Short mmCIF file of C-alpha atoms in Angstrom, two decimals:
data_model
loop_
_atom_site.label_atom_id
_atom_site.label_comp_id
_atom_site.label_asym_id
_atom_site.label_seq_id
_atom_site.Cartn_x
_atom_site.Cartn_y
_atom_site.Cartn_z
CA UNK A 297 11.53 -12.71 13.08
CA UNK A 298 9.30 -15.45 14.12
CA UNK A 299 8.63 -13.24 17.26
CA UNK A 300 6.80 -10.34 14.65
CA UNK A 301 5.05 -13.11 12.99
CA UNK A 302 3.19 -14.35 16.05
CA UNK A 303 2.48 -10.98 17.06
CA UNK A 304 0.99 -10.44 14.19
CA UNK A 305 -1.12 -13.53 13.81
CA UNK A 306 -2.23 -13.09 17.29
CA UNK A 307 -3.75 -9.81 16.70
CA UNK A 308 -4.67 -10.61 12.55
CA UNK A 309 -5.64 -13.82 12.08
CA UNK A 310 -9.02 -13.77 12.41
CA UNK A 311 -9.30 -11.01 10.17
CA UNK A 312 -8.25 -13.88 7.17
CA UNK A 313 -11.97 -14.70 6.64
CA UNK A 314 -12.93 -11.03 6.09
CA UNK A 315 -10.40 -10.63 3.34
CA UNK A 316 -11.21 -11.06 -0.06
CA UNK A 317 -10.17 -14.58 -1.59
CA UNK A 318 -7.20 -14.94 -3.73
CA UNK A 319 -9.74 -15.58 -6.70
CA UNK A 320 -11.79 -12.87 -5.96
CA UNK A 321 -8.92 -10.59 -6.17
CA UNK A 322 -7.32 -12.06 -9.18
CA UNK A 323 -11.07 -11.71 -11.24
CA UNK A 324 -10.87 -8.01 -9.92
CA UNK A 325 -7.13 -7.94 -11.40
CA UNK A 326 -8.15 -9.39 -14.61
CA UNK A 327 -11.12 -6.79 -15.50
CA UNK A 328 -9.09 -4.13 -14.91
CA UNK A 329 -8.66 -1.62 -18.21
CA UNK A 330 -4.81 -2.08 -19.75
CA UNK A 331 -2.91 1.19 -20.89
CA UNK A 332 0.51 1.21 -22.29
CA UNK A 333 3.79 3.16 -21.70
CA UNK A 334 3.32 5.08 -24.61
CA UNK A 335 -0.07 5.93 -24.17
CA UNK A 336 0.70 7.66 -20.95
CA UNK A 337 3.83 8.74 -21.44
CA UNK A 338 2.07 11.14 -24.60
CA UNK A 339 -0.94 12.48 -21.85
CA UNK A 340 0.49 14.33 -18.74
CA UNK A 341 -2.96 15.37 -18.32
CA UNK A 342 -4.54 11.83 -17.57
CA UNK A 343 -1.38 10.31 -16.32
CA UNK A 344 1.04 11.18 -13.38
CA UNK A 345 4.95 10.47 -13.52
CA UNK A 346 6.02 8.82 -9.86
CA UNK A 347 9.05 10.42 -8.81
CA UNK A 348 11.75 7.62 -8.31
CA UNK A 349 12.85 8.63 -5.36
CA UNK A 350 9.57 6.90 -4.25
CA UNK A 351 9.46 3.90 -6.57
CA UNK A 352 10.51 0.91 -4.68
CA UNK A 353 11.82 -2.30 -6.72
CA UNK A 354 11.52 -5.68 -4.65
CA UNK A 355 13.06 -8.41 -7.02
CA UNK A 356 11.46 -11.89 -5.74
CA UNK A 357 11.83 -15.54 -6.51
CA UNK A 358 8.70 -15.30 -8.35
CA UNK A 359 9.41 -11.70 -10.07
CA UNK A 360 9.19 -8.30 -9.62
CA UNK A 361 6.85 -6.04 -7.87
CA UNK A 362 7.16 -2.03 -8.41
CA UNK A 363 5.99 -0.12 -5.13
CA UNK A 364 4.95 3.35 -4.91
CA UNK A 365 5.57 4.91 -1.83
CA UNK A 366 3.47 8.20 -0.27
CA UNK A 367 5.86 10.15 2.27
CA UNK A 368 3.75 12.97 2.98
CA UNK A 369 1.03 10.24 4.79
CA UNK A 370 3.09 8.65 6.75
CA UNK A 371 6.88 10.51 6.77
CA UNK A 372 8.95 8.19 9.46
CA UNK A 373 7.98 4.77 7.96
CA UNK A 374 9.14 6.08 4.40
CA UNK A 375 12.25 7.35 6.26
CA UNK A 376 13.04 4.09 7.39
CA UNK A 377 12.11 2.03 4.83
CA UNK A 378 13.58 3.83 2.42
CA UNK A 379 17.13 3.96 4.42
CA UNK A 380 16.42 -0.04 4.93
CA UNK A 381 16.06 -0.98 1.08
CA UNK A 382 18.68 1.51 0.64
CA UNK A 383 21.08 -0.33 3.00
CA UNK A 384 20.98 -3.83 1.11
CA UNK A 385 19.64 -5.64 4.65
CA UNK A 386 16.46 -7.02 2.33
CA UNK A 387 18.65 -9.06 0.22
CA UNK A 388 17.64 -12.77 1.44
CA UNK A 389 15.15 -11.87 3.53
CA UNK A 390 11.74 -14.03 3.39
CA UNK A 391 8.32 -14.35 2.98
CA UNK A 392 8.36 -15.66 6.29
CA UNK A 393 4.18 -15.72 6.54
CA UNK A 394 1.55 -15.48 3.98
CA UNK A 395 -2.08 -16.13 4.29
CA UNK A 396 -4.18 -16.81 1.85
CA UNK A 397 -7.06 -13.96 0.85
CA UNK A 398 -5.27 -11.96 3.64
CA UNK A 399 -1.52 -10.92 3.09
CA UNK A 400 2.36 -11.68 2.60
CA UNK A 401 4.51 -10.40 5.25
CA UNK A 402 8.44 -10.27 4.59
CA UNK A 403 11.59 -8.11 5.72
CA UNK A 404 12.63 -10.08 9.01
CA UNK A 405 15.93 -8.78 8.80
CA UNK A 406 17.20 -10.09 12.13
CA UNK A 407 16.49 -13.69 10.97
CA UNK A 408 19.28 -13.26 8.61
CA UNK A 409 21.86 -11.54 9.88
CA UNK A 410 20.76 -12.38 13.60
CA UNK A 411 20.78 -8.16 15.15
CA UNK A 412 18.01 -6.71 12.69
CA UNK A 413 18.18 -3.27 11.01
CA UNK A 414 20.01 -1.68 13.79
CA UNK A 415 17.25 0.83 13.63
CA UNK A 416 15.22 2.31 16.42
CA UNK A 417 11.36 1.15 15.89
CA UNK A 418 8.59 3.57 14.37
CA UNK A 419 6.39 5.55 16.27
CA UNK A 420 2.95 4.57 14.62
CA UNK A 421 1.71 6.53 11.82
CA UNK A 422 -1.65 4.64 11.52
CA UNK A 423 -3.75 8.05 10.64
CA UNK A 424 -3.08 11.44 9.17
CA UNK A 425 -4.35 14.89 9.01
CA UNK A 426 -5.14 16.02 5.92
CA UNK A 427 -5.57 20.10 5.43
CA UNK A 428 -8.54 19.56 2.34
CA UNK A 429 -7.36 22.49 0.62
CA UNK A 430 -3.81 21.49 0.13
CA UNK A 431 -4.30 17.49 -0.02
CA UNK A 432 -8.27 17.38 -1.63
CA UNK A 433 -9.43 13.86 -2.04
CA UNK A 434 -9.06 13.82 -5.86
CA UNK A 435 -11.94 11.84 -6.31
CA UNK A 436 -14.38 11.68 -4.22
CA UNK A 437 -16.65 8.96 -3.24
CA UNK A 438 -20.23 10.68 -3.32
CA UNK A 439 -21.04 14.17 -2.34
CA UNK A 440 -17.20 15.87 -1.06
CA UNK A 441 -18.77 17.11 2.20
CA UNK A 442 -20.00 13.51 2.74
CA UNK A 443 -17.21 11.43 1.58
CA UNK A 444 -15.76 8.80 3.69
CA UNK A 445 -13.53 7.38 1.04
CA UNK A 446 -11.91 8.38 -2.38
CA UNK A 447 -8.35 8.72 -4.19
CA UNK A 448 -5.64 10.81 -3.70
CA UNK A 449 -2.59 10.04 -6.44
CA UNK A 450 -3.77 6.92 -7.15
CA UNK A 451 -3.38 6.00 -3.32
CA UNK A 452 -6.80 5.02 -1.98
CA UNK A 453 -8.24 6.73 1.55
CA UNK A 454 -10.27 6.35 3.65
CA UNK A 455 -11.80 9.48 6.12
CA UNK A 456 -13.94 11.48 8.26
CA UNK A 457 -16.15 13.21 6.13
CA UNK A 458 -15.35 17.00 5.49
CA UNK A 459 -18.37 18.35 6.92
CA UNK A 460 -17.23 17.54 10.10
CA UNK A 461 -14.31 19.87 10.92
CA UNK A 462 -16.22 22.31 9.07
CA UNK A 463 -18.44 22.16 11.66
CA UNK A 464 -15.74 21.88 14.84
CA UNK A 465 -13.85 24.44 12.63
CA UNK A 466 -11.13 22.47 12.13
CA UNK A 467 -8.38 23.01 9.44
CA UNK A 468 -7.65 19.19 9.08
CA UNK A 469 -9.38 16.08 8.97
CA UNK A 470 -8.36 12.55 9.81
CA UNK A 471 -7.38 10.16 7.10
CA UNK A 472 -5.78 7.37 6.59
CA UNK A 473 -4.54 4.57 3.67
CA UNK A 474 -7.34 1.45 4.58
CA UNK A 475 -5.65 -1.73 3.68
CA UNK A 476 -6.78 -2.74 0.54
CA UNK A 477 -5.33 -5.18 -1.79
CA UNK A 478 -2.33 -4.27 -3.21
CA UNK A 479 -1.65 -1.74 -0.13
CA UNK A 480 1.67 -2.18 2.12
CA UNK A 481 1.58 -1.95 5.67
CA UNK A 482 3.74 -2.33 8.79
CA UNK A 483 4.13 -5.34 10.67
CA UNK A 484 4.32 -4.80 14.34
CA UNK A 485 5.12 -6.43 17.64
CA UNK A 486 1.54 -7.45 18.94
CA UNK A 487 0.13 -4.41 21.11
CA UNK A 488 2.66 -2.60 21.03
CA UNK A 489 1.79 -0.16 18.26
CA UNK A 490 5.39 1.51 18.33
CA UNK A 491 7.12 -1.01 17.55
CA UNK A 492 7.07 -1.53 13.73
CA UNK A 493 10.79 -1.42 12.23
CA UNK A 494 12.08 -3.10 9.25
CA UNK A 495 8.96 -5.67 8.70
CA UNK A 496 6.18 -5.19 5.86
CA UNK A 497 3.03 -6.90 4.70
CA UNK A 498 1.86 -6.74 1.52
CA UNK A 499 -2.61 -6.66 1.34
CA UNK A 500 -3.36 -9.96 -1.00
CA UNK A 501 -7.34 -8.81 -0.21
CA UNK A 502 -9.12 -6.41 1.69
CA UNK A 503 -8.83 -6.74 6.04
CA UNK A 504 -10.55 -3.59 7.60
CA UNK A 505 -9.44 -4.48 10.79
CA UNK A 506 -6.38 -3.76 9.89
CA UNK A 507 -7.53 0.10 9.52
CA UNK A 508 -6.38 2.44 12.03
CA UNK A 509 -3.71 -0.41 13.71
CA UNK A 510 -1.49 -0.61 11.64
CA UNK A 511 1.23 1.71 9.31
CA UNK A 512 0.07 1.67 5.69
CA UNK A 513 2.30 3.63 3.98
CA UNK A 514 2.39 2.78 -0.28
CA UNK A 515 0.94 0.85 -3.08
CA UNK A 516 1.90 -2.08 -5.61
CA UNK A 517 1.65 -0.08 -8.83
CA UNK A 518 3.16 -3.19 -10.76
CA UNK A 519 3.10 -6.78 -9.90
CA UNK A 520 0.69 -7.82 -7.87
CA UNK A 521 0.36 -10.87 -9.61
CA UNK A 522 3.53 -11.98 -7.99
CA UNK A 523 2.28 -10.92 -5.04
CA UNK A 524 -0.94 -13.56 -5.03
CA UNK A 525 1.67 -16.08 -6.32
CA UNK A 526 4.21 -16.40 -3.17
CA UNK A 527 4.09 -19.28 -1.28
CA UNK A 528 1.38 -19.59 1.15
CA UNK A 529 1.82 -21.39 4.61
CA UNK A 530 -0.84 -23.53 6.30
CA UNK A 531 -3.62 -21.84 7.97
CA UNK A 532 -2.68 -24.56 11.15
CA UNK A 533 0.78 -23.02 11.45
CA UNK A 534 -0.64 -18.92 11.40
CA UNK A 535 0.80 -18.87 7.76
CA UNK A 536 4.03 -19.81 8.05
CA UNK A 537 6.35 -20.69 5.03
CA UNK A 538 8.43 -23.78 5.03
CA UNK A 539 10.97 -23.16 2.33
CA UNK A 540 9.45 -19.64 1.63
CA UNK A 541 10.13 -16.95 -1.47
CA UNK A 542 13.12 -14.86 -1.07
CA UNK A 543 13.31 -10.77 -1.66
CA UNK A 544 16.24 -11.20 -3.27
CA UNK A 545 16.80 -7.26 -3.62
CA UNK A 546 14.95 -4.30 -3.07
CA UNK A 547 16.04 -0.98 -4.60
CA UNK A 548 14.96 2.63 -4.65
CA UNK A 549 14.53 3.66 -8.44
CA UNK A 550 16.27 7.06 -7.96
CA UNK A 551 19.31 4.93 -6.70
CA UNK A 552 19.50 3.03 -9.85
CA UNK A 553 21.36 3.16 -13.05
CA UNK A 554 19.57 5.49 -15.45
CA UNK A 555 19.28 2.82 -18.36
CA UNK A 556 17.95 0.30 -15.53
CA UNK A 557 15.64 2.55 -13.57
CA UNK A 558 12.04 1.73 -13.69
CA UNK A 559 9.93 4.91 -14.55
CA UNK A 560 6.27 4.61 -13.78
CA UNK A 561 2.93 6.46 -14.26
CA UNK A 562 -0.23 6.26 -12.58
CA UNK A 563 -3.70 7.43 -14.23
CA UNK A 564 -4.54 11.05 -12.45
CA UNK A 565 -7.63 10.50 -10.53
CA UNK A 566 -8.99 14.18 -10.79
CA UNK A 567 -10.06 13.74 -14.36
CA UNK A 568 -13.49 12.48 -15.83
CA UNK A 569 -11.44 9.60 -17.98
CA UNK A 570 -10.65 8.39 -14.08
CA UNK A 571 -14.21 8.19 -13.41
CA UNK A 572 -15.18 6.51 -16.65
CA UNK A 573 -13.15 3.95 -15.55
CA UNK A 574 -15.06 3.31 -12.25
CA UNK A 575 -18.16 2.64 -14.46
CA UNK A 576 -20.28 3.78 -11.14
CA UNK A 577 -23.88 4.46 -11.50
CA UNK A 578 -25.52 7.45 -10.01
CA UNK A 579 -26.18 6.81 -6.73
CA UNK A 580 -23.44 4.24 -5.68
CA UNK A 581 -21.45 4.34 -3.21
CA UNK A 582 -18.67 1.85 -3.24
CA UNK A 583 -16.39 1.37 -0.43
CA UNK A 584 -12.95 2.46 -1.77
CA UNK A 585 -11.28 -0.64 -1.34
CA UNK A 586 -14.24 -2.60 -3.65
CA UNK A 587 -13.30 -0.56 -6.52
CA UNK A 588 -10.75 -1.38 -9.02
CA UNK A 589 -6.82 -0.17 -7.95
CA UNK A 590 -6.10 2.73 -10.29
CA UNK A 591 -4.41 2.05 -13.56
CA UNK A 592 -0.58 2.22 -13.55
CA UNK A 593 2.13 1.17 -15.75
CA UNK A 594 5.76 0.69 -15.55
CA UNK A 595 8.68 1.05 -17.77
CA UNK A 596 12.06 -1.50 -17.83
#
């Protein structure tokens, strides 16, 4: 819906320049560590199976990209976007508006079938609290009192450190899924922050003033490589696509035949083979979204 797009751009677009570049992004990609299937498949104790009822499968003109979903941070987006991919209303939707360095926004239903998802909008979901002792940040960036940013499941987060509702005695603490690349978020209706429904963007580099506005509610595990390839529009026209990639489906793995369901695992980020990988030295202290996305690898 050209209507979301403007919105969007209106309140976005100068964000582009703080995003990371398509090239910085893809050199990130590249030095990532490569695992197999069958490496983590054989070690349960350094890898985490995704349950499929969160595994989303958008099949694009330019491939496939393998979403992991996380319904506990943000429960009525997952709700509807899993009932949306579920109904079959993606099939032919576009990438309607992708900017370079910034993101790729798709899923204007309306502009296909001309009523939209038929769906009541989303009451934002933009932050979360977390209860530390059920939902620790896994790892940790710097001392766990002081953290302001780490990895739970392979999801990274941003938050108010701990030692702040210790000292309000609070039970919970803010959080919230900053919009790195690779992250999916909610597109929304300018400043009206309820009114997200069946539109997405995925993050092609890192906006953080995005953070706190918008509905961020998964990952691309697989295929974000696709992602960096869709057709960009011109910055003069806000990103829009003439003659623009197509989601030709999007599935929920669970829903899928067993011999054609993707199964996917992501590397466990509570274990010191996880923090090898980060290849930190003592003292740093990395913004989350500067560190490389946490291995994952995907089956069929």
């Amino acid at each position: 819906m050209k209507l979301v797009a403007i919105a969007l751009a209106a309140s976005a677009l100068a964000l582009t320049a703080a995003a990371e570049t398509t090239e910085d992004a893809s050199a990130t990609s590249e030095a990532t560590p490569q695992y197999t299937v069958a490496e983590a498949k054989a070690d349960p104790a350094h890898w985490r199976a995704v349950d499929p009822e969160n595994l989303f499968i958008f099949d694009t003109t330019k491939g496939r990209v393998v979403i992991e979903a996380f319904p506990e941070i943000a429960p009525k987006h997952y709700k509807q976007f899993s009932t949306i991919i579920r109904s079959g209303m993606y099939s032919g939707t576009k990438f309607h508006r992708v900017i370079e360095g910034f993101m790729a926004q798709g899923g204007d239903i309306r502009a296909i079938n001309g009523e939209g998802s038929g769906l009541p909008n989303i009451e934002a979901e933009f932050t979360f609290q977390r209860k530390p002792e059920e939902m620790p940040l896994e790892y940790a960036i710097g001392y766990p009192e002081d953290a302001e940013g780490g990895f739970i499941k392979g999801f990274p987060i941003a938050t108010r450190p701990l030692w702040i509702a210790q000292d309000f005695g609070n039970e919970t603490v803010e959080s919230w899924i900053p919009h790195c690349q690779g992250v999916v978020s909610t597109a929304r209706l300018g400043d009206n922050v309820n009114s997200g429904n069946s539109q997405f963007f995925l993050m092609r580099g890192y906006a953080d003033h995005l953070d706190k506005d918008y509905t961020a509610w998964g990952r691309v595990i697989s295929g974000q490589d696709v992602v960096m390839s869709l057709k960009k529009g011109p910055d003069a026209r806000d990103g829009l696509v003439t003659d623009p990639d197509i989601l030709n489906s999007a599935s929920v793995a669970a829903d899928m035949p067993a011999a054609e369901r993707p199964k996917a695992w992501v590397m466990r980020t509570d274990t010191e083979e996880f923090v090898e990988t980060l290849d930190l030295k003592e003292g740093d202290l990395p913004h989350v979204c500067d560190l490389p996305a946490v291995p994952a690898v995907v089956e069929n």
